[in-house]
């Protein structure tokens, strides 16, 4: 292909002038990422596991300072059902797409052996749905609502006698699939001394049964400060 000579004056007119909207450099990358994330909004998916009446809905209302108007569930359901509700929240300029999944009827049956099965099936189904989206020839991941769970809040009944067998079995089945954070429900109903003993007993039982729970990054400099 022959080369074409372009006059300097024409060259200047052909060149595009870019206006800087701010400082450009690798030290501005964190700010750029934050701005992009704020613009796109955030997605957070929570799974709440616990028996009926332990205050799961109340805690969600308090965490996000919102009344989600959850409908109370009966105590006599024959099976465990998972119900997911998605909410669009906004605080200042930050938008959050929040999905709360509740285990309706969990632990209310006489035979509790298979109570965890519905939970495991639900988590696996979310992984499978995302995998199928990734395997498509024409993927639309930016527009795809990722329903994979970020955290599981496991509500423990404040008996003071340790974990129930259903608690250990369920958490053991889930610890490789989702981040588990055990929560002692209605902790204000027992004294501080009993609460501390109950916490220690729970941690001992979790370690004895090799149940992995989420470890908060206390060694992070930003968290320490």
PDB file of N, CA and C in Angstrom, residues 129-209:
ATOM      1  N   UNK A 129     -27.654 -21.223  37.490  1.00  0.00           N
ATOM      2  CA  UNK A 129     -28.224 -20.180  36.630  1.00  0.00           C
ATOM      3  C   UNK A 129     -27.138 -19.237  36.124  1.00  0.00           C
ATOM      4  N   UNK A 130     -26.201 -18.880  37.002  1.00  0.00           N
ATOM      5  CA  UNK A 130     -25.107 -17.991  36.585  1.00  0.00           C
ATOM      6  C   UNK A 130     -24.180 -18.700  35.601  1.00  0.00           C
ATOM      7  N   UNK A 131     -23.926 -19.987  35.836  1.00  0.00           N
ATOM      8  CA  UNK A 131     -23.069 -20.752  34.929  1.00  0.00           C
ATOM      9  C   UNK A 131     -23.686 -20.831  33.542  1.00  0.00           C
ATOM     10  N   UNK A 132     -24.985 -21.079  33.468  1.00  0.00           N
ATOM     11  CA  UNK A 132     -25.656 -21.153  32.172  1.00  0.00           C
ATOM     12  C   UNK A 132     -25.584 -19.821  31.428  1.00  0.00           C
ATOM     13  N   UNK A 133     -25.645 -18.715  32.171  1.00  0.00           N
ATOM     14  CA  UNK A 133     -25.528 -17.396  31.545  1.00  0.00           C
ATOM     15  C   UNK A 133     -24.123 -17.180  30.996  1.00  0.00           C
ATOM     16  N   UNK A 134     -23.115 -17.663  31.724  1.00  0.00           N
ATOM     17  CA  UNK A 134     -21.726 -17.525  31.267  1.00  0.00           C
ATOM     18  C   UNK A 134     -21.442 -18.381  30.042  1.00  0.00           C
ATOM     19  N   UNK A 135     -22.131 -19.508  29.921  1.00  0.00           N
ATOM     20  CA  UNK A 135     -21.877 -20.428  28.817  1.00  0.00           C
ATOM     21  C   UNK A 135     -22.560 -20.004  27.520  1.00  0.00           C
ATOM     22  N   UNK A 136     -23.410 -19.000  27.577  1.00  0.00           N
ATOM     23  CA  UNK A 136     -24.092 -18.547  26.369  1.00  0.00           C
ATOM     24  C   UNK A 136     -23.099 -17.929  25.386  1.00  0.00           C
ATOM     25  N   UNK A 137     -23.395 -18.072  24.113  1.00  0.00           N
ATOM     26  CA  UNK A 137     -22.545 -17.470  23.086  1.00  0.00           C
ATOM     27  C   UNK A 137     -22.622 -15.951  23.169  1.00  0.00           C
ATOM     28  N   UNK A 138     -23.829 -15.434  23.309  1.00  0.00           N
ATOM     29  CA  UNK A 138     -24.033 -13.996  23.491  1.00  0.00           C
ATOM     30  C   UNK A 138     -24.429 -13.751  24.944  1.00  0.00           C
ATOM     31  N   UNK A 139     -23.441 -13.424  25.738  1.00  0.00           N
ATOM     32  CA  UNK A 139     -23.699 -13.209  27.162  1.00  0.00           C
ATOM     33  C   UNK A 139     -24.132 -11.767  27.421  1.00  0.00           C
ATOM     34  N   UNK A 140     -24.949 -11.616  28.438  1.00  0.00           N
ATOM     35  CA  UNK A 140     -25.399 -10.282  28.847  1.00  0.00           C
ATOM     36  C   UNK A 140     -25.202 -10.142  30.351  1.00  0.00           C
ATOM     37  N   UNK A 141     -23.982 -10.444  30.805  1.00  0.00           N
ATOM     38  CA  UNK A 141     -23.701 -10.422  32.238  1.00  0.00           C
ATOM     39  C   UNK A 141     -23.880  -9.044  32.876  1.00  0.00           C
ATOM     40  N   UNK A 142     -23.532  -7.934  32.184  1.00  0.00           N
ATOM     41  CA  UNK A 142     -23.761  -6.629  32.822  1.00  0.00           C
ATOM     42  C   UNK A 142     -25.224  -6.373  33.161  1.00  0.00           C
ATOM     43  N   UNK A 143     -26.142  -6.911  32.347  1.00  0.00           N
ATOM     44  CA  UNK A 143     -27.566  -6.722  32.606  1.00  0.00           C
ATOM     45  C   UNK A 143     -28.161  -7.873  33.408  1.00  0.00           C
ATOM     46  N   UNK A 144     -27.406  -8.942  33.583  1.00  0.00           N
ATOM     47  CA  UNK A 144     -27.922 -10.129  34.277  1.00  0.00           C
ATOM     48  C   UNK A 144     -27.966  -9.885  35.782  1.00  0.00           C
ATOM     49  N   UNK A 145     -29.084 -10.235  36.388  1.00  0.00           N
ATOM     50  CA  UNK A 145     -29.214 -10.095  37.843  1.00  0.00           C
ATOM     51  C   UNK A 145     -28.572 -11.311  38.510  1.00  0.00           C
ATOM     52  N   UNK A 146     -27.400 -11.106  39.075  1.00  0.00           N
ATOM     53  CA  UNK A 146     -26.664 -12.178  39.733  1.00  0.00           C
ATOM     54  C   UNK A 146     -27.318 -12.475  41.077  1.00  0.00           C
ATOM     55  N   UNK A 147     -27.941 -13.636  41.186  1.00  0.00           N
ATOM     56  CA  UNK A 147     -28.667 -14.002  42.403  1.00  0.00           C
ATOM     57  C   UNK A 147     -27.846 -14.884  43.335  1.00  0.00           C
ATOM     58  N   UNK A 148     -26.568 -15.073  43.027  1.00  0.00           N
ATOM     59  CA  UNK A 148     -25.727 -15.864  43.930  1.00  0.00           C
ATOM     60  C   UNK A 148     -25.600 -15.147  45.274  1.00  0.00           C
ATOM     61  N   UNK A 149     -25.615 -15.931  46.339  1.00  0.00           N
ATOM     62  CA  UNK A 149     -25.670 -15.363  47.686  1.00  0.00           C
ATOM     63  C   UNK A 149     -24.303 -14.864  48.136  1.00  0.00           C
ATOM     64  N   UNK A 150     -24.297 -13.695  48.762  1.00  0.00           N
ATOM     65  CA  UNK A 150     -23.065 -13.146  49.318  1.00  0.00           C
ATOM     66  C   UNK A 150     -22.842 -13.606  50.753  1.00  0.00           C
ATOM     67  N   UNK A 151     -23.914 -13.769  51.502  1.00  0.00           N
ATOM     68  CA  UNK A 151     -23.772 -14.126  52.912  1.00  0.00           C
ATOM     69  C   UNK A 151     -25.017 -14.866  53.384  1.00  0.00           C
ATOM     70  N   UNK A 152     -24.809 -15.736  54.361  1.00  0.00           N
ATOM     71  CA  UNK A 152     -25.897 -16.457  55.018  1.00  0.00           C
ATOM     72  C   UNK A 152     -25.890 -16.083  56.496  1.00  0.00           C
ATOM     73  N   UNK A 153     -26.969 -15.476  56.958  1.00  0.00           N
ATOM     74  CA  UNK A 153     -27.124 -15.167  58.376  1.00  0.00           C
ATOM     75  C   UNK A 153     -27.890 -16.315  59.020  1.00  0.00           C
ATOM     76  N   UNK A 154     -27.182 -17.080  59.868  1.00  0.00           N
ATOM     77  CA  UNK A 154     -27.809 -18.252  60.496  1.00  0.00           C
ATOM     78  C   UNK A 154     -28.228 -17.882  61.914  1.00  0.00           C
ATOM     79  N   UNK A 155     -29.536 -17.861  62.147  1.00  0.00           N
ATOM     80  CA  UNK A 155     -30.092 -17.452  63.433  1.00  0.00           C
ATOM     81  C   UNK A 155     -30.170 -18.651  64.375  1.00  0.00           C
ATOM     82  N   UNK A 156     -29.543 -18.499  65.537  1.00  0.00           N
ATOM     83  CA  UNK A 156     -29.486 -19.569  66.536  1.00  0.00           C
ATOM     84  C   UNK A 156     -30.449 -19.245  67.671  1.00  0.00           C
ATOM     85  N   UNK A 157     -31.235 -20.230  68.044  1.00  0.00           N
ATOM     86  CA  UNK A 157     -32.201 -20.054  69.129  1.00  0.00           C
ATOM     87  C   UNK A 157     -31.455 -19.862  70.452  1.00  0.00           C
ATOM     88  N   UNK A 158     -31.808 -18.845  71.255  1.00  0.00           N
ATOM     89  CA  UNK A 158     -31.065 -18.542  72.496  1.00  0.00           C
ATOM     90  C   UNK A 158     -31.423 -19.475  73.646  1.00  0.00           C
ATOM     91  N   UNK A 159     -31.128 -20.759  73.470  1.00  0.00           N
ATOM     92  CA  UNK A 159     -31.446 -21.731  74.521  1.00  0.00           C
ATOM     93  C   UNK A 159     -30.420 -21.729  75.640  1.00  0.00           C
ATOM     94  N   UNK A 160     -29.176 -21.370  75.305  1.00  0.00           N
ATOM     95  CA  UNK A 160     -28.107 -21.401  76.294  1.00  0.00           C
ATOM     96  C   UNK A 160     -27.490 -22.771  76.466  1.00  0.00           C
ATOM     97  N   UNK A 161     -27.995 -23.766  75.709  1.00  0.00           N
ATOM     98  CA  UNK A 161     -27.506 -25.145  75.852  1.00  0.00           C
ATOM     99  C   UNK A 161     -26.665 -25.602  74.669  1.00  0.00           C
ATOM    100  N   UNK A 162     -26.289 -24.698  73.801  1.00  0.00           N
ATOM    101  CA  UNK A 162     -25.483 -25.078  72.649  1.00  0.00           C
ATOM    102  C   UNK A 162     -26.317 -25.203  71.389  1.00  0.00           C
ATOM    103  N   UNK A 163     -25.673 -25.666  70.339  1.00  0.00           N
ATOM    104  CA  UNK A 163     -26.333 -25.778  69.038  1.00  0.00           C
ATOM    105  C   UNK A 163     -27.182 -27.035  68.953  1.00  0.00           C
ATOM    106  N   UNK A 164     -28.257 -26.938  68.184  1.00  0.00           N
ATOM    107  CA  UNK A 164     -29.066 -28.112  67.906  1.00  0.00           C
ATOM    108  C   UNK A 164     -28.403 -28.907  66.783  1.00  0.00           C
ATOM    109  N   UNK A 165     -28.782 -30.170  66.679  1.00  0.00           N
ATOM    110  CA  UNK A 165     -28.186 -31.011  65.634  1.00  0.00           C
ATOM    111  C   UNK A 165     -28.502 -30.473  64.242  1.00  0.00           C
ATOM    112  N   UNK A 166     -29.700 -29.909  64.062  1.00  0.00           N
ATOM    113  CA  UNK A 166     -30.069 -29.353  62.759  1.00  0.00           C
ATOM    114  C   UNK A 166     -29.181 -28.165  62.399  1.00  0.00           C
ATOM    115  N   UNK A 167     -28.756 -27.406  63.414  1.00  0.00           N
ATOM    116  CA  UNK A 167     -27.870 -26.263  63.162  1.00  0.00           C
ATOM    117  C   UNK A 167     -26.515 -26.731  62.643  1.00  0.00           C
ATOM    118  N   UNK A 168     -25.951 -27.725  63.299  1.00  0.00           N
ATOM    119  CA  UNK A 168     -24.637 -28.229  62.901  1.00  0.00           C
ATOM    120  C   UNK A 168     -24.684 -28.866  61.517  1.00  0.00           C
ATOM    121  N   UNK A 169     -25.715 -29.667  61.274  1.00  0.00           N
ATOM    122  CA  UNK A 169     -25.821 -30.349  59.985  1.00  0.00           C
ATOM    123  C   UNK A 169     -25.983 -29.342  58.851  1.00  0.00           C
ATOM    124  N   UNK A 170     -26.855 -28.367  59.043  1.00  0.00           N
ATOM    125  CA  UNK A 170     -27.120 -27.383  57.984  1.00  0.00           C
ATOM    126  C   UNK A 170     -25.888 -26.529  57.700  1.00  0.00           C
ATOM    127  N   UNK A 171     -25.245 -26.011  58.748  1.00  0.00           N
ATOM    128  CA  UNK A 171     -24.071 -25.164  58.531  1.00  0.00           C
ATOM    129  C   UNK A 171     -22.928 -25.943  57.901  1.00  0.00           C
ATOM    130  N   UNK A 172     -22.804 -27.214  58.248  1.00  0.00           N
ATOM    131  CA  UNK A 172     -21.756 -28.039  57.650  1.00  0.00           C
ATOM    132  C   UNK A 172     -22.018 -28.258  56.167  1.00  0.00           C
ATOM    133  N   UNK A 173     -23.284 -28.381  55.792  1.00  0.00           N
ATOM    134  CA  UNK A 173     -23.638 -28.563  54.382  1.00  0.00           C
ATOM    135  C   UNK A 173     -23.405 -27.293  53.563  1.00  0.00           C
ATOM    136  N   UNK A 174     -23.448 -26.147  54.235  1.00  0.00           N
ATOM    137  CA  UNK A 174     -23.393 -24.874  53.513  1.00  0.00           C
ATOM    138  C   UNK A 174     -22.044 -24.175  53.560  1.00  0.00           C
ATOM    139  N   UNK A 175     -21.157 -24.591  54.465  1.00  0.00           N
ATOM    140  CA  UNK A 175     -19.940 -23.792  54.697  1.00  0.00           C
ATOM    141  C   UNK A 175     -19.009 -23.713  53.491  1.00  0.00           C
ATOM    142  N   UNK A 176     -19.148 -24.627  52.530  1.00  0.00           N
ATOM    143  CA  UNK A 176     -18.330 -24.559  51.311  1.00  0.00           C
ATOM    144  C   UNK A 176     -19.049 -23.827  50.176  1.00  0.00           C
ATOM    145  N   UNK A 177     -20.289 -23.416  50.401  1.00  0.00           N
ATOM    146  CA  UNK A 177     -21.093 -22.801  49.355  1.00  0.00           C
ATOM    147  C   UNK A 177     -21.351 -21.319  49.579  1.00  0.00           C
ATOM    148  N   UNK A 178     -21.311 -20.861  50.833  1.00  0.00           N
ATOM    149  CA  UNK A 178     -21.673 -19.479  51.136  1.00  0.00           C
ATOM    150  C   UNK A 178     -20.992 -19.056  52.434  1.00  0.00           C
ATOM    151  N   UNK A 179     -20.779 -17.749  52.591  1.00  0.00           N
ATOM    152  CA  UNK A 179     -20.212 -17.215  53.833  1.00  0.00           C
ATOM    153  C   UNK A 179     -21.264 -17.265  54.935  1.00  0.00           C
ATOM    154  N   UNK A 180     -20.968 -17.976  56.009  1.00  0.00           N
ATOM    155  CA  UNK A 180     -21.927 -18.152  57.104  1.00  0.00           C
ATOM    156  C   UNK A 180     -21.551 -17.254  58.275  1.00  0.00           C
ATOM    157  N   UNK A 181     -22.525 -16.487  58.757  1.00  0.00           N
ATOM    158  CA  UNK A 181     -22.353 -15.674  59.959  1.00  0.00           C
ATOM    159  C   UNK A 181     -23.400 -16.114  60.975  1.00  0.00           C
ATOM    160  N   UNK A 182     -23.008 -16.848  62.020  1.00  0.00           N
ATOM    161  CA  UNK A 182     -23.978 -17.258  63.047  1.00  0.00           C
ATOM    162  C   UNK A 182     -24.425 -16.055  63.875  1.00  0.00           C
ATOM    163  N   UNK A 183     -25.708 -15.996  64.162  1.00  0.00           N
ATOM    164  CA  UNK A 183     -26.279 -14.909  64.953  1.00  0.00           C
ATOM    165  C   UNK A 183     -27.135 -15.502  66.066  1.00  0.00           C
ATOM    166  N   UNK A 184     -26.866 -15.096  67.296  1.00  0.00           N
ATOM    167  CA  UNK A 184     -27.705 -15.522  68.415  1.00  0.00           C
ATOM    168  C   UNK A 184     -28.944 -14.630  68.416  1.00  0.00           C
ATOM    169  N   UNK A 185     -30.071 -15.223  68.094  1.00  0.00           N
ATOM    170  CA  UNK A 185     -31.305 -14.452  67.995  1.00  0.00           C
ATOM    171  C   UNK A 185     -31.803 -14.050  69.379  1.00  0.00           C
ATOM    172  N   UNK A 186     -32.387 -12.868  69.452  1.00  0.00           N
ATOM    173  CA  UNK A 186     -32.977 -12.356  70.699  1.00  0.00           C
ATOM    174  C   UNK A 186     -32.015 -12.498  71.873  1.00  0.00           C
ATOM    175  N   UNK A 187     -30.771 -12.047  71.639  1.00  0.00           N
ATOM    176  CA  UNK A 187     -29.727 -12.183  72.668  1.00  0.00           C
ATOM    177  C   UNK A 187     -30.035 -11.361  73.908  1.00  0.00           C
ATOM    178  N   UNK A 188     -30.943 -10.390  73.787  1.00  0.00           N
ATOM    179  CA  UNK A 188     -31.271  -9.559  74.952  1.00  0.00           C
ATOM    180  C   UNK A 188     -32.167 -10.276  75.954  1.00  0.00           C
ATOM    181  N   UNK A 189     -32.577 -11.509  75.634  1.00  0.00           N
ATOM    182  CA  UNK A 189     -33.426 -12.265  76.556  1.00  0.00           C
ATOM    183  C   UNK A 189     -32.619 -13.056  77.576  1.00  0.00           C
ATOM    184  N   UNK A 190     -31.295 -13.097  77.424  1.00  0.00           N
ATOM    185  CA  UNK A 190     -30.440 -13.795  78.389  1.00  0.00           C
ATOM    186  C   UNK A 190     -29.410 -12.812  78.932  1.00  0.00           C
ATOM    187  N   UNK A 191     -28.871 -13.128  80.096  1.00  0.00           N
ATOM    188  CA  UNK A 191     -27.923 -12.223  80.751  1.00  0.00           C
ATOM    189  C   UNK A 191     -26.598 -12.190  79.995  1.00  0.00           C
ATOM    190  N   UNK A 192     -25.773 -11.174  80.277  1.00  0.00           N
ATOM    191  CA  UNK A 192     -24.484 -11.037  79.610  1.00  0.00           C
ATOM    192  C   UNK A 192     -23.564 -12.212  79.919  1.00  0.00           C
ATOM    193  N   UNK A 193     -23.601 -12.691  81.168  1.00  0.00           N
ATOM    194  CA  UNK A 193     -22.757 -13.840  81.537  1.00  0.00           C
ATOM    195  C   UNK A 193     -23.176 -15.085  80.773  1.00  0.00           C
ATOM    196  N   UNK A 194     -24.481 -15.344  80.727  1.00  0.00           N
ATOM    197  CA  UNK A 194     -24.981 -16.503  79.987  1.00  0.00           C
ATOM    198  C   UNK A 194     -24.691 -16.368  78.496  1.00  0.00           C
ATOM    199  N   UNK A 195     -24.794 -15.142  77.990  1.00  0.00           N
ATOM    200  CA  UNK A 195     -24.533 -14.906  76.568  1.00  0.00           C
ATOM    201  C   UNK A 195     -23.085 -15.213  76.218  1.00  0.00           C
ATOM    202  N   UNK A 196     -22.155 -14.803  77.067  1.00  0.00           N
ATOM    203  CA  UNK A 196     -20.738 -15.063  76.816  1.00  0.00           C
ATOM    204  C   UNK A 196     -20.440 -16.559  76.854  1.00  0.00           C
ATOM    205  N   UNK A 197     -21.036 -17.258  77.815  1.00  0.00           N
ATOM    206  CA  UNK A 197     -20.846 -18.715  77.900  1.00  0.00           C
ATOM    207  C   UNK A 197     -21.452 -19.405  76.680  1.00  0.00           C
ATOM    208  N   UNK A 198     -22.609 -18.911  76.261  1.00  0.00           N
ATOM    209  CA  UNK A 198     -23.283 -19.488  75.099  1.00  0.00           C
ATOM    210  C   UNK A 198     -22.443 -19.300  73.841  1.00  0.00           C
ATOM    211  N   UNK A 199     -21.859 -18.121  73.671  1.00  0.00           N
ATOM    212  CA  UNK A 199     -20.980 -17.862  72.527  1.00  0.00           C
ATOM    213  C   UNK A 199     -19.793 -18.823  72.517  1.00  0.00           C
ATOM    214  N   UNK A 200     -19.159 -18.981  73.682  1.00  0.00           N
ATOM    215  CA  UNK A 200     -17.990 -19.865  73.777  1.00  0.00           C
ATOM    216  C   UNK A 200     -18.368 -21.300  73.445  1.00  0.00           C
ATOM    217  N   UNK A 201     -19.530 -21.737  73.925  1.00  0.00           N
ATOM    218  CA  UNK A 201     -19.973 -23.109  73.663  1.00  0.00           C
ATOM    219  C   UNK A 201     -20.259 -23.313  72.179  1.00  0.00           C
ATOM    220  N   UNK A 202     -20.853 -22.309  71.555  1.00  0.00           N
ATOM    221  CA  UNK A 202     -21.144 -22.403  70.121  1.00  0.00           C
ATOM    222  C   UNK A 202     -19.853 -22.514  69.316  1.00  0.00           C
ATOM    223  N   UNK A 203     -18.862 -21.685  69.634  1.00  0.00           N
ATOM    224  CA  UNK A 203     -17.593 -21.721  68.915  1.00  0.00           C
ATOM    225  C   UNK A 203     -16.888 -23.053  69.106  1.00  0.00           C
ATOM    226  N   UNK A 204     -16.959 -23.608  70.312  1.00  0.00           N
ATOM    227  CA  UNK A 204     -16.342 -24.910  70.571  1.00  0.00           C
ATOM    228  C   UNK A 204     -17.002 -26.000  69.737  1.00  0.00           C
ATOM    229  N   UNK A 205     -18.329 -25.976  69.661  1.00  0.00           N
ATOM    230  CA  UNK A 205     -19.046 -26.994  68.896  1.00  0.00           C
ATOM    231  C   UNK A 205     -18.785 -26.848  67.397  1.00  0.00           C
ATOM    232  N   UNK A 206     -18.685 -25.619  66.924  1.00  0.00           N
ATOM    233  CA  UNK A 206     -18.379 -25.405  65.505  1.00  0.00           C
ATOM    234  C   UNK A 206     -16.989 -25.925  65.159  1.00  0.00           C
ATOM    235  N   UNK A 207     -16.024 -25.654  66.019  1.00  0.00           N
ATOM    236  CA  UNK A 207     -14.661 -26.132  65.783  1.00  0.00           C
ATOM    237  C   UNK A 207     -14.582 -27.648  65.891  1.00  0.00           C
ATOM    238  N   UNK A 208     -15.304 -28.227  66.845  1.00  0.00           N
ATOM    239  CA  UNK A 208     -15.285 -29.679  67.029  1.00  0.00           C
ATOM    240  C   UNK A 208     -15.876 -30.407  65.829  1.00  0.00           C
ATOM    241  N   UNK A 209     -16.823 -29.772  65.152  1.00  0.00           N
ATOM    242  CA  UNK A 209     -17.464 -30.392  63.990  1.00  0.00           C
ATOM    243  C   UNK A 209     -16.917 -29.862  62.662  1.00  0.00           C
TER     244      UNK A 209
END
